[in-house]
Tab-separated table of C-alpha atoms and ligand atoms in Angstrom:
chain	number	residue	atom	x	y	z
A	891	UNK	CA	28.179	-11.804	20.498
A	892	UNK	CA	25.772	-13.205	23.273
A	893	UNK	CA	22.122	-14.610	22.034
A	894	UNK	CA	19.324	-12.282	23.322
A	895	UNK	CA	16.508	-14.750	22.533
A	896	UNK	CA	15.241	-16.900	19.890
A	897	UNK	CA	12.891	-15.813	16.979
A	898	UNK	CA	10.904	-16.648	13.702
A	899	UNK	CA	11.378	-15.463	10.649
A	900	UNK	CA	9.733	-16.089	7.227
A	901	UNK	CA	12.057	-16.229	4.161
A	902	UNK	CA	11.812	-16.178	0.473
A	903	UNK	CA	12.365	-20.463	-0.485
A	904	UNK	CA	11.354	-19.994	-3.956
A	905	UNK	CA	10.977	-17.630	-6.477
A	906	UNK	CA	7.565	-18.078	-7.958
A	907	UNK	CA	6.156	-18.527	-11.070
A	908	UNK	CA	2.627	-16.749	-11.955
A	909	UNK	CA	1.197	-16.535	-8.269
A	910	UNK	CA	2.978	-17.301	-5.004
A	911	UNK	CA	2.293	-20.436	-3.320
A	912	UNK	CA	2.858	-22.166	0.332
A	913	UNK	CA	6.495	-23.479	-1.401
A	914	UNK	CA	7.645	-19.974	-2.428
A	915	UNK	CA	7.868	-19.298	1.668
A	916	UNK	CA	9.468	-21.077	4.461
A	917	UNK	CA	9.668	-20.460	8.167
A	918	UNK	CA	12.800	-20.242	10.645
A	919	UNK	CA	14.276	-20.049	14.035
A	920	UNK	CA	17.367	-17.768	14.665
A	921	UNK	CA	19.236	-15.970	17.231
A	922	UNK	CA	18.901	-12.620	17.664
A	923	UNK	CA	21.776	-11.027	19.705
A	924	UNK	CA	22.077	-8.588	22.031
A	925	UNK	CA	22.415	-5.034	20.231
A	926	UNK	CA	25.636	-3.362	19.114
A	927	UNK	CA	26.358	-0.191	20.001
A	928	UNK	CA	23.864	1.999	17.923
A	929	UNK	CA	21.406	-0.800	17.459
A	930	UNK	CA	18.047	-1.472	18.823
A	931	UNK	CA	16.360	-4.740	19.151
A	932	UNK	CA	12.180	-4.432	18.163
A	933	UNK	CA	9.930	-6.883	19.105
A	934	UNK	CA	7.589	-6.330	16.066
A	935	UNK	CA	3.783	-5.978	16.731
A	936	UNK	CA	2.007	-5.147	13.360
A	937	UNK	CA	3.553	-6.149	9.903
A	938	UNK	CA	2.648	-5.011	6.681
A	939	UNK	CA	1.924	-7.005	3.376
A	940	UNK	CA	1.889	-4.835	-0.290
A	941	UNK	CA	1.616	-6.002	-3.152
A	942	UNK	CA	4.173	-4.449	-4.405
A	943	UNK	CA	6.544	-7.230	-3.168
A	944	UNK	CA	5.263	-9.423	-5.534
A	945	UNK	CA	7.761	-7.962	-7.849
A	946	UNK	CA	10.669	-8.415	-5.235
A	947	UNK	CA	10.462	-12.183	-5.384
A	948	UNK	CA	11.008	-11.901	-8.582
A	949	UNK	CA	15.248	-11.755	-9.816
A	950	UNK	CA	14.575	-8.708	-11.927
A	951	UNK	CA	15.926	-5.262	-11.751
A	952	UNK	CA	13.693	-2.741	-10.561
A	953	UNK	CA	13.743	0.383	-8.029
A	954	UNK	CA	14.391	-1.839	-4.824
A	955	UNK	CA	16.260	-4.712	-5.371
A	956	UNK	CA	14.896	-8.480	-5.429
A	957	UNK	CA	14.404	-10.087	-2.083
A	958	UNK	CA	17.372	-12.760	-1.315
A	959	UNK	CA	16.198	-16.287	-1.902
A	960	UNK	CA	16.615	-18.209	1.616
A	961	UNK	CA	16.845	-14.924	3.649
A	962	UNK	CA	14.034	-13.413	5.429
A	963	UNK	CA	11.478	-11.087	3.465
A	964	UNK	CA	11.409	-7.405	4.307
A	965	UNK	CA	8.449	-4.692	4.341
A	966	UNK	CA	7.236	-2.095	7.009
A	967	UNK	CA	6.866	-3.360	10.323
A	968	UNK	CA	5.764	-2.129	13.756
A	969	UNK	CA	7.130	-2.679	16.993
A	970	UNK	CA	7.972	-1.815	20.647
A	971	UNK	CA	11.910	-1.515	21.617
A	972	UNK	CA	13.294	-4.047	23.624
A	973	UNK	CA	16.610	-3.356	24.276
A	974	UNK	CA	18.541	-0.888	22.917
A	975	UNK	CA	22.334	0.657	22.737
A	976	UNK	CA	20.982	4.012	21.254
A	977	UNK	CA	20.009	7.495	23.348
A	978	UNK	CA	17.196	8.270	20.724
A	979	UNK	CA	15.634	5.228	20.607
A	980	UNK	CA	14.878	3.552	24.526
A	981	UNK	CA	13.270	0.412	25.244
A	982	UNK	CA	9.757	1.020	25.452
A	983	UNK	CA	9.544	3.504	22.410
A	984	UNK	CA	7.208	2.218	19.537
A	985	UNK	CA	9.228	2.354	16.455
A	986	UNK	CA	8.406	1.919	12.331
A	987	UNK	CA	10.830	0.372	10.420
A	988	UNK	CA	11.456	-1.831	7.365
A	989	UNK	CA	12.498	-5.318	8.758
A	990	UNK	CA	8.773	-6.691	9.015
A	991	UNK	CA	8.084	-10.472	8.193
A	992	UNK	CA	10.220	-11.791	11.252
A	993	UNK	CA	9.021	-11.590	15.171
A	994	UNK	CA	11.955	-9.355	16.185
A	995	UNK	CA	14.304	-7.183	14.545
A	996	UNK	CA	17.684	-5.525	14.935
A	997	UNK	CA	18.678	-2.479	13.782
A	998	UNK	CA	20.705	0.741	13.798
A	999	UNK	CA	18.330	3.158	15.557
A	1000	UNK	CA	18.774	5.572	12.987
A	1001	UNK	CA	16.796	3.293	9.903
A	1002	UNK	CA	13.970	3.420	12.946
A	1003	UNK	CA	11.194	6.335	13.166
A	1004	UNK	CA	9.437	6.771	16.632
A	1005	UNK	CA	6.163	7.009	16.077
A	1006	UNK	CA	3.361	8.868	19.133
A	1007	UNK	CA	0.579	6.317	19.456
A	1008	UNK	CA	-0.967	9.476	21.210
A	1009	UNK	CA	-1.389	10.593	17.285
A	1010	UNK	CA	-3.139	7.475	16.275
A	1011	UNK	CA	-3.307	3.587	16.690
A	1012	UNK	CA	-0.148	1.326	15.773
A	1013	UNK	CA	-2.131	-0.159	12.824
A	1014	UNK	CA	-2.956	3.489	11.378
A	1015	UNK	CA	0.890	4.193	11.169
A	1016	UNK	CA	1.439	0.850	8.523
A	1017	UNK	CA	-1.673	2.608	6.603
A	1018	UNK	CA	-3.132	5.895	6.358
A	1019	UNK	CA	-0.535	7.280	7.862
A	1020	UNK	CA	1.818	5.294	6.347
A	1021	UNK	CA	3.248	4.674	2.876
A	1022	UNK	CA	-0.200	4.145	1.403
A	1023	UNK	CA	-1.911	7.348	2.641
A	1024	UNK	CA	1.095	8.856	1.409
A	1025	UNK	CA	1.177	7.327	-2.018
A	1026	UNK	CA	-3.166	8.867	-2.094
A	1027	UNK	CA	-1.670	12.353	-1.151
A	1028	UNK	CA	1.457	12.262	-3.212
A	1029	UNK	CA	-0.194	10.876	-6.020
A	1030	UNK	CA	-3.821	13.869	-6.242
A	1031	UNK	CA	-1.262	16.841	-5.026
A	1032	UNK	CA	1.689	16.515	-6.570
A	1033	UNK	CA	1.638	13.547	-9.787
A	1034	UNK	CA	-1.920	14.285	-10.821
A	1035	UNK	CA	-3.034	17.157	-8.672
A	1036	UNK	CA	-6.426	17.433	-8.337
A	1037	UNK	CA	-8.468	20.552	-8.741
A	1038	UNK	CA	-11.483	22.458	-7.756
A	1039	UNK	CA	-14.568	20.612	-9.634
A	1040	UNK	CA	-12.419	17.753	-11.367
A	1041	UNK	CA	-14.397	14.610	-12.269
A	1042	UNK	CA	-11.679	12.196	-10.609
A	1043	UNK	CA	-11.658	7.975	-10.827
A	1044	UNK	CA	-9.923	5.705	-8.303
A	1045	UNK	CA	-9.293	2.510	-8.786
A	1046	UNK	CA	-8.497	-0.587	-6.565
A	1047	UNK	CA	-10.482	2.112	-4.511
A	1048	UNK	CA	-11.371	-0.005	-1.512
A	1049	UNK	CA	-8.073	-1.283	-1.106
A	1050	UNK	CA	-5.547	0.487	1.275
A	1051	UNK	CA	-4.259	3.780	-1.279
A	1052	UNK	CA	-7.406	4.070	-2.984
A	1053	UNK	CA	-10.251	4.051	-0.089
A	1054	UNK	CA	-7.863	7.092	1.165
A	1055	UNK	CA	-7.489	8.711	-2.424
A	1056	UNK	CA	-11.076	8.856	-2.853
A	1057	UNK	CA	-11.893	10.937	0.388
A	1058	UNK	CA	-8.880	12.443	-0.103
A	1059	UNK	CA	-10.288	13.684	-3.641
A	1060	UNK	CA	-12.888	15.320	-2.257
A	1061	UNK	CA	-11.143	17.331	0.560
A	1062	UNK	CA	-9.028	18.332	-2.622
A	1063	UNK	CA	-11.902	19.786	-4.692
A	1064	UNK	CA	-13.344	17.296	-7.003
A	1065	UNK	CA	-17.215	17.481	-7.611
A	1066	UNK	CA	-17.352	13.874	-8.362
A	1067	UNK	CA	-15.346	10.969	-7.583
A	1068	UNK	CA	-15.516	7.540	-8.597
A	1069	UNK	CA	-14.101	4.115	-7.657
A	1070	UNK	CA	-14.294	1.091	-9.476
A	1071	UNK	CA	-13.215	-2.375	-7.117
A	1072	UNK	CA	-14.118	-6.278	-7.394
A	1073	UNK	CA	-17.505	-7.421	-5.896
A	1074	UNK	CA	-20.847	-5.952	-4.487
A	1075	UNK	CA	-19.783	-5.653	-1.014
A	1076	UNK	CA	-16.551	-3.641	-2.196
A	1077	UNK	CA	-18.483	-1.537	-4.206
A	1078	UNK	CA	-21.367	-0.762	-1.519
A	1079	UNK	CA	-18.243	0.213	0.608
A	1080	UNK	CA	-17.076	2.436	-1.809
A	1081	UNK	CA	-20.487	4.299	-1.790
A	1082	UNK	CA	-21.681	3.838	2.574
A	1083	UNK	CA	-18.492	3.934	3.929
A	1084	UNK	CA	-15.744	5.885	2.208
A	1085	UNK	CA	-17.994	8.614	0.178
A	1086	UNK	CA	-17.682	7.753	-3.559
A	1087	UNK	CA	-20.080	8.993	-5.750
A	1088	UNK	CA	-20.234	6.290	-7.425
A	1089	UNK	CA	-18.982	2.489	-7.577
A	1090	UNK	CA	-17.881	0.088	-10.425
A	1091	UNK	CA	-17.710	-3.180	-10.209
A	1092	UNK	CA	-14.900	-4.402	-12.980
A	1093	UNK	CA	-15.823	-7.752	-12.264
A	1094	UNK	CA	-19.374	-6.973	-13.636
A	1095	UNK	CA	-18.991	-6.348	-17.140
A	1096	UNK	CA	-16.789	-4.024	-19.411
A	1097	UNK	CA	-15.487	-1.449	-17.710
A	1098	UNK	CA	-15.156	1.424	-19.869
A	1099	UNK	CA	-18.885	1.313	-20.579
A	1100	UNK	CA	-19.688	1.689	-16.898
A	1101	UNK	CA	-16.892	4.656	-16.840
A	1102	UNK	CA	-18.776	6.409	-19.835
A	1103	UNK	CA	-21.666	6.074	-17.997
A	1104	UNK	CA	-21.204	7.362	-14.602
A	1105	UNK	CA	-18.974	9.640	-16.192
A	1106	UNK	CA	-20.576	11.222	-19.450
A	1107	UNK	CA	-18.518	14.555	-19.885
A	1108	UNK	CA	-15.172	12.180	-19.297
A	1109	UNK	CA	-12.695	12.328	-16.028
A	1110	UNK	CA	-9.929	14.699	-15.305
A	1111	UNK	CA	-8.491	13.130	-12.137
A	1112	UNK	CA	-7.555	9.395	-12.749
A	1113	UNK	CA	-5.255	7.223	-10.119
A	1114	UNK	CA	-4.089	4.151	-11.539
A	1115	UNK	CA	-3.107	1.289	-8.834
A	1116	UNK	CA	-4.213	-1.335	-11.787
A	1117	UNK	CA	-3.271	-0.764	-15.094
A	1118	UNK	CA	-4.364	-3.096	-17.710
A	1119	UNK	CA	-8.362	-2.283	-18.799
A	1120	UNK	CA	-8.596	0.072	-16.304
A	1121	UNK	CA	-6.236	2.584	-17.574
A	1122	UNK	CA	-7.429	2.085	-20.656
A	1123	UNK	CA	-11.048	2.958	-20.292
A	1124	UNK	CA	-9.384	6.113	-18.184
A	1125	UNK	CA	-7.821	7.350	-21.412
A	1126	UNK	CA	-10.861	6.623	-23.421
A	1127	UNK	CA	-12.031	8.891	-20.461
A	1128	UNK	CA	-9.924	11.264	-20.006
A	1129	UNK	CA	-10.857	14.949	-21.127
A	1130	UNK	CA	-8.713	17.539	-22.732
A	1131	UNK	CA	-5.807	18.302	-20.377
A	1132	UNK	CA	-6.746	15.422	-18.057
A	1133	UNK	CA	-3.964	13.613	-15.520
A	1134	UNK	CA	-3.409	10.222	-14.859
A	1135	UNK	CA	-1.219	8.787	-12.109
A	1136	UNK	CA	0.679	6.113	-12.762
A	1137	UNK	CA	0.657	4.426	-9.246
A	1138	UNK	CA	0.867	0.774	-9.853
A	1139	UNK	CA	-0.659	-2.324	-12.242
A	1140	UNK	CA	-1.424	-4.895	-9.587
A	1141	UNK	CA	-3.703	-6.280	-12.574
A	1142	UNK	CA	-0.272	-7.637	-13.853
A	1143	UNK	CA	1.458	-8.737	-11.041
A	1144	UNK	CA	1.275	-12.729	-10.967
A	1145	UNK	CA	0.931	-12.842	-14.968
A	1146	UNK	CA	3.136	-14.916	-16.224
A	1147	UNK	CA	2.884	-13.824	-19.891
A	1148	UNK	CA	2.259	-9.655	-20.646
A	1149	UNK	CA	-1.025	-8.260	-19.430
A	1150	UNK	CA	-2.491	-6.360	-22.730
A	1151	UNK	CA	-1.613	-2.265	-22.469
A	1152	UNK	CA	-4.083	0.321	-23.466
A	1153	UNK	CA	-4.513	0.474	-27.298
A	1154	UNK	CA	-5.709	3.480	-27.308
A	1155	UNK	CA	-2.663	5.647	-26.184
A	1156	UNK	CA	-2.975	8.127	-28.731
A	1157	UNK	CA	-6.433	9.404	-27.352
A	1158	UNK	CA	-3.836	11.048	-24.558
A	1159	UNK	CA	-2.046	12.491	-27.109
A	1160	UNK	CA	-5.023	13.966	-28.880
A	1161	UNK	CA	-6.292	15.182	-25.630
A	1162	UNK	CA	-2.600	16.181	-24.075
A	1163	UNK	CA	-3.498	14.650	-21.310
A	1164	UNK	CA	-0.646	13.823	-18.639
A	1165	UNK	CA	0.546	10.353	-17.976
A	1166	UNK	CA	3.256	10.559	-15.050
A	1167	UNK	CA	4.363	7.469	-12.819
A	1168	UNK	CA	4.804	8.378	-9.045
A	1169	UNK	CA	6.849	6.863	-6.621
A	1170	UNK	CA	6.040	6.760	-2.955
A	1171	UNK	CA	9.834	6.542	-2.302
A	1172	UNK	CA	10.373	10.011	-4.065
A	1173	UNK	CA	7.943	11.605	-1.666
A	1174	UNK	CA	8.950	10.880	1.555
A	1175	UNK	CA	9.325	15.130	2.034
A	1176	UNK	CA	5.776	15.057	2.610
A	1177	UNK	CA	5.163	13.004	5.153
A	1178	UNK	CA	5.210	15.754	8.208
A	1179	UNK	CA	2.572	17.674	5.958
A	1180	UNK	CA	0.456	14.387	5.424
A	1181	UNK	CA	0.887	13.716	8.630
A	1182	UNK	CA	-0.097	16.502	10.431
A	1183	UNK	CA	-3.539	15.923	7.441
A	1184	UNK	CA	-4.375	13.156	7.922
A	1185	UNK	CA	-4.088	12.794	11.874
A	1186	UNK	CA	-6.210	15.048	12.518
A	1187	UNK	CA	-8.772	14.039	9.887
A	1188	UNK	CA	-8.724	10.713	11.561
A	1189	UNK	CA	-8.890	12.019	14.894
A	1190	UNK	CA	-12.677	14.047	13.606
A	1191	UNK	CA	-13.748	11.118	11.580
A	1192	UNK	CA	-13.478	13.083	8.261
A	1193	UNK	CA	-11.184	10.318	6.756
A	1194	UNK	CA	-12.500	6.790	7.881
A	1195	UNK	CA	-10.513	3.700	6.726
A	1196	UNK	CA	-10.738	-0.202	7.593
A	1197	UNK	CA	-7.925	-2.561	7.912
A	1198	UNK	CA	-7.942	-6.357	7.180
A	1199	UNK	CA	-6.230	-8.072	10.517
A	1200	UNK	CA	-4.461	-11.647	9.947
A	1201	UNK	CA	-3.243	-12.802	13.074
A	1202	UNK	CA	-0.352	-14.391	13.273
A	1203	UNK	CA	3.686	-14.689	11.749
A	1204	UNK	CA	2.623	-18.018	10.096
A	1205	UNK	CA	-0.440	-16.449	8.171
A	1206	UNK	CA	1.714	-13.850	6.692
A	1207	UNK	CA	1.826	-15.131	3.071
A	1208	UNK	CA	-1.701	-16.096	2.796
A	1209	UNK	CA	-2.576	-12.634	3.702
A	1210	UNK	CA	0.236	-11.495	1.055
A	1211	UNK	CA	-1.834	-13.684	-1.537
A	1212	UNK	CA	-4.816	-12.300	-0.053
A	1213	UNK	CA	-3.783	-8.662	-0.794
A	1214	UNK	CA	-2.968	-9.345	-4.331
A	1215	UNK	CA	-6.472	-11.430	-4.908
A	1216	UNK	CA	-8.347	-8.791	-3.277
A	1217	UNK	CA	-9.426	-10.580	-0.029
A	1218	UNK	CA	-8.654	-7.260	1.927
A	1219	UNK	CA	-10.652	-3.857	2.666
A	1220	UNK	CA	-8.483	-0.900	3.113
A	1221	UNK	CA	-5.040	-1.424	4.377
A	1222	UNK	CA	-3.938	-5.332	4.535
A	1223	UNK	CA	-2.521	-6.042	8.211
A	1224	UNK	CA	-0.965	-9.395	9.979
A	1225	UNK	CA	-0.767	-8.587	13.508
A	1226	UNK	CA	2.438	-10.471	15.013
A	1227	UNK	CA	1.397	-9.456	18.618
A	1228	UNK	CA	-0.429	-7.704	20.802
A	1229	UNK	CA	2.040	-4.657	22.804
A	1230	UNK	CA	2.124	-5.911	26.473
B	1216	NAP	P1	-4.661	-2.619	-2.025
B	1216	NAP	O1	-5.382	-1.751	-3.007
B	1216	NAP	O2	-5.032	-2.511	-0.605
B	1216	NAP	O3	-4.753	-4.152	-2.465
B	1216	NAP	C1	-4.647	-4.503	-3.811
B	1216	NAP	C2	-6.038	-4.560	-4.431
B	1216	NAP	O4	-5.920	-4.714	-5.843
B	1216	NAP	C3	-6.851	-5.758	-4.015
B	1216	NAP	O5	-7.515	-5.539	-2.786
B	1216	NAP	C4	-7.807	-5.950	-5.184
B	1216	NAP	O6	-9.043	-5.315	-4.898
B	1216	NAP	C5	-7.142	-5.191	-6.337
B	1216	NAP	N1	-6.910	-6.056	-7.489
B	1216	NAP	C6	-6.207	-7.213	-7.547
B	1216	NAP	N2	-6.224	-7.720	-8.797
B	1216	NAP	C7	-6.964	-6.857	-9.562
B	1216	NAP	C8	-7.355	-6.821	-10.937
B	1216	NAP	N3	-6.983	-7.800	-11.786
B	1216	NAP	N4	-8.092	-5.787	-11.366
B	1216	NAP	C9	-8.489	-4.816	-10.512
B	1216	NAP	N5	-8.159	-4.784	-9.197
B	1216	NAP	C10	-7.399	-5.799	-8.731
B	1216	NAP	O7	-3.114	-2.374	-2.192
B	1216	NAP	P2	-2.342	-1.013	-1.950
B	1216	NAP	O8	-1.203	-1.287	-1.049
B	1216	NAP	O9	-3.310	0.039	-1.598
B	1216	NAP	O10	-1.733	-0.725	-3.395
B	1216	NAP	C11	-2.594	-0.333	-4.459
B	1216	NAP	C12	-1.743	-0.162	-5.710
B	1216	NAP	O11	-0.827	0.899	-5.522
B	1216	NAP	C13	-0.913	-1.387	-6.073
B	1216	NAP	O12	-0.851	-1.477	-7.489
B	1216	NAP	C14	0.449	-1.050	-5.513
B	1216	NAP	O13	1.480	-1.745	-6.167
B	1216	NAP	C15	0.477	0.440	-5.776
B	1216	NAP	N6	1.373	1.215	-4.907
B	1216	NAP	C16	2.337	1.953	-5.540
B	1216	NAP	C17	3.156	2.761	-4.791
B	1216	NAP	C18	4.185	3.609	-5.506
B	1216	NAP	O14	5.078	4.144	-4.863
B	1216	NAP	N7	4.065	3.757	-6.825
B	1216	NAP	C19	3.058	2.791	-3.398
B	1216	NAP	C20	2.055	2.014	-2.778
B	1216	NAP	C21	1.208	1.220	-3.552
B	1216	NAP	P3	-10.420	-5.762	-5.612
B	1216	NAP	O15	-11.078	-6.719	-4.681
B	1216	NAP	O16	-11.161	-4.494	-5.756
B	1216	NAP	O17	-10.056	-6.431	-6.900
């Protein structure tokens, strides 16, 4: 097998403890070799960081299993096809895939998806039109749906899902939707730039009070990306017949000892109110319709979202810290390399 080039690649050196540091990463030179028959080589552009991969360093089971300690990380990844043994897939196509964290790739061309940059930007396809958009939609049509005149609350709601969720909301019907994130210039966001009603800052005191208050009949939309005392003041919230995506509990993720539940679970009883967890994964049949959505929402500047650009292989975990410590707006992004 001849060498096609030579090419970094960050792996997992560590499993951490509580929150990753530099040691939990280390960098690497290998070979990548010319393709086999079927394969494409991608020389990746735009990577992806999510927090959700937080809980693949760690040697649990879960729905995806634990990233390898001493091989490379994985995640969603952008790039343009350099060589390639496959009819589908020529050199020169721009192709998603899943091997991200590593300059270039090789594949089989079928765990590739070409995307048309004629649609939207690279970046857009790692975020709204990518897993997270599709977690927003899957999450307010199909786990919690939202409907005409709901009363709906986003959280994490400048971050990558929830800045779409929110508009997304509205298009959807609700006559009110609010977002709660960490900081005055998140929550100003929430309110100038991606059309909340209003904003909560959970960094500023408790935040079920602030829920009760810009919320006074209750909520009967609520996504949950952070678990923890956000879902709790959403039950407290919730009215009768209410429904509450499950969607993730980033508030948990580098805790090293159990990050207090809601006490107050019976309230959804008394109020049958739906708790349901979502999985992007199990949703993947949607993404022609959100898609098609979403592109064209971008494309009339109905939907507006932000990225957070880190340039650079080597700056890949500190923006994967940086995503789970809230130093992004919308969807976290390293960019790898500009296309030639
Ligand atoms: P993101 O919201 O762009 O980034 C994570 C955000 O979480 C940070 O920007 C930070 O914003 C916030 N955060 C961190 N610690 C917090 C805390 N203690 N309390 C409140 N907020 C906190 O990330 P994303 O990719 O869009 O993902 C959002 C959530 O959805 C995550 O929980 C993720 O795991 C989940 N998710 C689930 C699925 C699925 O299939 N179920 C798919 C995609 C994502 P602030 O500055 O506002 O604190």
């Amino acid at each position: 097998m001849s060498t096609l080039l030579r090419s970094r690649e960050i792996r997992l050196a560590a499993r951490p403890v509580g929150e990753p540091t530099a040691a939990t990463f280390e960098s690497a030179t290998v070979d990548i070799p010319e393709p086999a028959d079927g394969q494409i080589v991608v020389r990746n552009t735009w990577m992806s960081v999510d927090p959700y991969m937080r809980g693949r360093m760690d040697d649990a089971p879960s729905y995806i299993p634990p990233f390898v300690l001493g091989a490379a990380l994985e995640g969603s990844a952008l790039g343009e096809v350099i060589a390639s043994r496959s009819a589908a897939v020529p050199v020169g196509a721009t192709v998603s895939h899943f091997l991200g964290w590593r300059e270039h790739a090789v594949l089989d061309a079928a765990d590739a998806t070409v995307v048309d940059l004629a649609l939207a930007p690279p970046e857009a396809w790692l975020g709204p039109l990518g897993t997270t958009g599709l977690t927003a939609y899957a999450a307010l049509t199909r786990t919690a749906p939202v409907r005409e005149g709901d009363v709906v609350f986003v959280s994490a709601a400048a971050g990558a899902v929830g800045s779409v969720a929110g508009q997304l909301a509205r298009k959807l019907g609700a006559s009110h939707v609010i977002g709660s994130a960490g900081g005055p210039a998140k929550t100003k966001k929430l309110l100038d730039t991606f059309g909340f009603d209003a904003a909560l800052d959970y960094r500023q005191g408790a935040l079920d009070q602030q829920l009760a208050q810009a919320a006074p009949d209750g909520i009967d939309v609520y996504l949950d990306s952070v678990g923890g005392d956000h879902l709790q003041a959403a039950v407290g919230a919730v009215r009768t017949g209410g429904r509450i995506a499950l969607v993730g509990a980033v508030s948990g993720y580098n805790a090293t000892t159990p990050v207090p539940g809601p006490d107050n679970l019976y309230r959804a009883a008394i109020k049958e109110a739906t708790l349901r967890g979502m999985l992007v994964t199990s949703h993947f049949d949607l993404f022609p319709e959100w898609i098609g959505k979403a592109a064209s929402w971008l494309a009339d500047g109905s939907l507006r979202t932000e990225q957070t650009v880190v340039d650079g292989l080597d700056q890949a975990p500190d923006a994967f810290l940086g995503v789970l410590n809230g130093a992004n707006t919308g969807k976290m992004l390293v960019r790898l390399e500009a296309a030639r």
